[in-house]
mmCIF file of C-alpha atoms in Angstrom:
data_model
loop_
_atom_site.group_PDB
_atom_site.id
_atom_site.type_symbol
_atom_site.label_atom_id
_atom_site.label_comp_id
_atom_site.label_asym_id
_atom_site.label_seq_id
_atom_site.Cartn_x
_atom_site.Cartn_y
_atom_site.Cartn_z
ATOM 1 C CA GLN A 1 0.000 0.000 0.000
ATOM 2 C CA VAL A 2 1.353 3.395 -1.042
ATOM 3 C CA GLN A 3 0.665 6.670 0.708
ATOM 4 C CA LEU A 4 1.554 10.076 -0.699
ATOM 5 C CA VAL A 5 1.781 13.257 1.351
ATOM 6 C CA GLU A 6 2.010 16.667 -0.305
ATOM 7 C CA SER A 7 3.420 19.739 1.388
ATOM 8 C CA GLY A 8 4.692 23.202 0.559
ATOM 9 C CA GLY A 9 1.502 24.927 -0.472
ATOM 10 C CA GLY A 10 0.519 28.331 0.794
ATOM 11 C CA LEU A 11 -0.521 31.862 -0.022
ATOM 12 C CA VAL A 12 1.737 33.940 -2.260
ATOM 13 C CA GLN A 13 1.466 37.061 -4.357
ATOM 14 C CA ALA A 14 1.520 36.969 -8.133
ATOM 15 C CA GLY A 15 5.068 36.607 -9.378
ATOM 16 C CA GLY A 16 6.177 34.667 -6.332
ATOM 17 C CA SER A 17 7.459 31.118 -6.019
ATOM 18 C CA LEU A 18 6.655 27.937 -4.128
ATOM 19 C CA ARG A 19 8.157 24.470 -4.037
ATOM 20 C CA LEU A 20 5.800 21.570 -3.492
ATOM 21 C CA SER A 21 6.984 18.233 -2.164
ATOM 22 C CA CYS A 22 5.389 14.809 -2.344
ATOM 23 C CA ALA A 23 6.758 12.175 0.006
ATOM 24 C CA ALA A 24 5.919 8.531 -0.647
ATOM 25 C CA SER A 25 5.681 5.869 2.026
ATOM 26 C CA GLY A 26 7.573 3.423 -0.164
ATOM 27 C CA SER A 27 9.994 3.378 -3.043
ATOM 28 C CA ILE A 28 8.995 5.298 -6.160
ATOM 29 C CA PHE A 29 11.788 3.813 -8.224
ATOM 30 C CA GLY A 30 10.534 2.823 -11.652
ATOM 31 C CA ASN A 31 7.245 4.680 -11.398
ATOM 32 C CA PRO A 32 6.151 7.703 -13.400
ATOM 33 C CA MET A 33 4.924 10.479 -11.133
ATOM 34 C CA SER A 34 2.821 13.527 -11.825
ATOM 35 C CA TRP A 35 1.371 16.664 -10.343
ATOM 36 C CA TYR A 36 -2.268 17.508 -10.992
ATOM 37 C CA ARG A 37 -4.313 20.466 -9.842
ATOM 38 C CA GLN A 38 -7.975 21.220 -9.397
ATOM 39 C CA ALA A 39 -9.596 24.592 -8.892
ATOM 40 C CA PRO A 40 -13.106 24.914 -7.409
ATOM 41 C CA GLY A 41 -15.744 24.094 -9.996
ATOM 42 C CA LYS A 42 -13.182 22.912 -12.526
ATOM 43 C CA GLN A 43 -11.888 19.559 -13.695
ATOM 44 C CA ARG A 44 -8.652 18.144 -12.405
ATOM 45 C CA GLU A 45 -5.861 18.762 -14.887
ATOM 46 C CA LEU A 46 -2.382 17.391 -15.433
ATOM 47 C CA VAL A 47 0.299 19.950 -14.607
ATOM 48 C CA ALA A 48 3.560 18.040 -14.960
ATOM 49 C CA ARG A 49 4.830 14.490 -15.289
ATOM 50 C CA ILE A 50 8.216 12.841 -14.818
ATOM 51 C CA THR A 51 9.154 9.325 -15.888
ATOM 52 C CA SER A 52 11.415 6.899 -14.066
ATOM 53 C CA GLY A 53 14.166 7.935 -16.466
ATOM 54 C CA GLY A 54 13.756 11.617 -15.719
ATOM 55 C CA SER A 55 11.938 12.733 -18.849
ATOM 56 C CA THR A 56 9.398 15.476 -18.213
ATOM 57 C CA ASN A 57 6.392 17.069 -19.810
ATOM 58 C CA TYR A 58 4.232 20.013 -18.805
ATOM 59 C CA ALA A 59 0.898 21.582 -19.455
ATOM 60 C CA ASP A 60 1.194 24.480 -21.867
ATOM 61 C CA SER A 61 -0.050 26.850 -19.191
ATOM 62 C CA VAL A 62 2.953 26.186 -16.928
ATOM 63 C CA LYS A 63 5.786 25.616 -19.401
ATOM 64 C CA GLY A 64 8.776 27.760 -18.580
ATOM 65 C CA ARG A 65 7.492 28.479 -15.075
ATOM 66 C CA PHE A 66 7.206 25.093 -13.347
ATOM 67 C CA THR A 67 9.816 22.362 -12.988
ATOM 68 C CA ILE A 68 9.157 18.806 -11.831
ATOM 69 C CA SER A 69 11.965 16.708 -10.377
ATOM 70 C CA ARG A 70 12.417 13.559 -8.327
ATOM 71 C CA ASP A 71 14.764 12.140 -5.742
ATOM 72 C CA ASN A 72 14.319 8.388 -5.682
ATOM 73 C CA ALA A 73 16.651 7.981 -2.706
ATOM 74 C CA LYS A 74 14.298 10.166 -0.676
ATOM 75 C CA ASN A 75 11.139 8.750 -2.284
ATOM 76 C CA THR A 76 10.107 12.296 -3.088
ATOM 77 C CA VAL A 77 8.950 14.282 -6.094
ATOM 78 C CA TYR A 78 9.026 18.069 -6.259
ATOM 79 C CA LEU A 79 7.304 20.820 -8.180
ATOM 80 C CA GLN A 80 9.136 24.129 -8.310
ATOM 81 C CA MET A 81 6.671 26.862 -9.236
ATOM 82 C CA ASN A 82 7.957 30.261 -10.313
ATOM 83 C CA SER A 83 6.269 33.374 -11.672
ATOM 84 C CA LEU A 84 2.997 32.289 -10.140
ATOM 85 C CA LYS A 85 -0.247 33.679 -11.506
ATOM 86 C CA PRO A 86 -3.698 33.935 -9.913
ATOM 87 C CA GLU A 87 -4.933 31.281 -12.339
ATOM 88 C CA ASP A 88 -2.496 28.832 -10.734
ATOM 89 C CA THR A 89 -4.674 28.858 -7.622
ATOM 90 C CA ALA A 90 -5.834 25.297 -6.972
ATOM 91 C CA VAL A 91 -5.373 22.236 -4.838
ATOM 92 C CA TYR A 92 -2.311 20.408 -6.104
ATOM 93 C CA TYR A 93 -2.232 16.613 -5.991
ATOM 94 C CA CYS A 94 0.632 14.180 -6.309
ATOM 95 C CA ASN A 95 0.040 11.088 -8.431
ATOM 96 C CA LEU A 96 1.985 7.834 -8.619
ATOM 97 C CA TRP A 97 1.301 5.449 -11.485
ATOM 98 C CA THR A 98 1.468 1.670 -11.133
ATOM 99 C CA PHE A 99 0.322 -1.201 -13.310
ATOM 100 C CA SER A 100 -2.610 -1.971 -11.039
ATOM 101 C CA ARG A 101 -3.784 1.512 -10.060
ATOM 102 C CA ASP A 102 -2.901 5.143 -9.491
ATOM 103 C CA TYR A 103 -2.227 6.549 -6.039
ATOM 104 C CA TRP A 104 -3.124 10.064 -4.924
ATOM 105 C CA GLY A 105 -2.158 12.302 -2.064
ATOM 106 C CA GLN A 106 -4.591 14.431 -0.085
ATOM 107 C CA GLY A 107 -3.544 17.615 -1.850
ATOM 108 C CA THR A 108 -1.991 20.903 -0.832
ATOM 109 C CA GLN A 109 -3.619 24.290 -1.363
ATOM 110 C CA VAL A 110 -1.858 26.907 -3.468
ATOM 111 C CA THR A 111 -3.385 30.369 -3.506
ATOM 112 C CA VAL A 112 -1.949 33.170 -5.617
ATOM 113 C CA SER A 113 -3.218 36.668 -4.950
ATOM 114 C CA SER A 114 -3.244 39.482 -7.478
#
């Protein structure tokens, strides 16, 4: 059983930065991991993904501003968010993919004020 715990969210002004962390209860070696976000009244959307080999992809809305990375030794994935905009306001969720199912954290709130 895998548990994911997100942290690092908070309230920042537009143009500011935050770094989100997702700590897994077990090894994440070999598993693609992603960050999703969901704003009130909107669908959950993929923000960034990183493969076991370190390849990344991003939503067009965050390209050039967000960076996803992973530290397998620490069983942790990160999302560095720079140049934050009010439209980035959402609950951010960590996702771990496995053959049998996906695992989700409880989410961390990011609020960007204008």
